[in-house]
């Protein structure tokens, strides 16, 4: 096994732990809207 193979296995294992990009984007959008509304009010 080479270092590259080991790196691929580690990255593949870590990929399952990453949050769903759509969920992250939705949460960020809600926070931005809330801050804008607070700043305007």
Coordinates of C-alpha atoms in Angstrom, one line a residue:
X1 CA 0.0 0.0 0.0
X2 CA 1.3 3.4 -1.0
X3 CA 0.9 6.7 0.8
X4 CA -1.6 7.7 -1.9
X5 CA -3.7 4.7 -1.3
X6 CA -3.7 5.3 2.4
X7 CA -4.6 9.0 1.9
X8 CA -7.5 8.0 -0.4
X9 CA -8.9 5.6 2.3
X10 CA -8.6 8.2 5.0
X11 CA -10.3 10.9 2.9
X12 CA -13.1 8.5 1.9
X13 CA -13.7 7.6 5.5
X14 CA -13.8 11.3 6.5
X15 CA -16.2 12.2 3.6
X16 CA -19.0 10.3 5.4
X17 CA -18.6 12.7 8.4
X18 CA -19.0 15.9 6.4
X19 CA -22.3 17.7 6.6
X20 CA -24.7 17.9 3.7
X21 CA -23.8 21.0 1.6
X22 CA -27.4 21.9 1.0
X23 CA -28.1 21.9 4.8
X24 CA -25.1 24.1 5.4
X25 CA -26.1 26.6 2.6
X26 CA -29.7 26.8 3.9
X27 CA -28.5 27.5 7.5
X28 CA -26.1 30.2 6.3
X29 CA -28.8 31.8 4.1
X30 CA -31.2 31.9 7.1
X31 CA -28.5 33.6 9.3
X32 CA -27.7 36.2 6.7
X33 CA -31.4 37.1 6.3
X34 CA -31.9 37.3 10.0
X35 CA -28.9 39.6 10.4
X36 CA -30.1 41.8 7.6
X37 CA -33.6 42.0 9.1
X38 CA -32.1 42.9 12.5
X39 CA -29.9 45.6 11.0
X40 CA -32.8 47.2 9.1
X41 CA -35.2 47.1 12.0

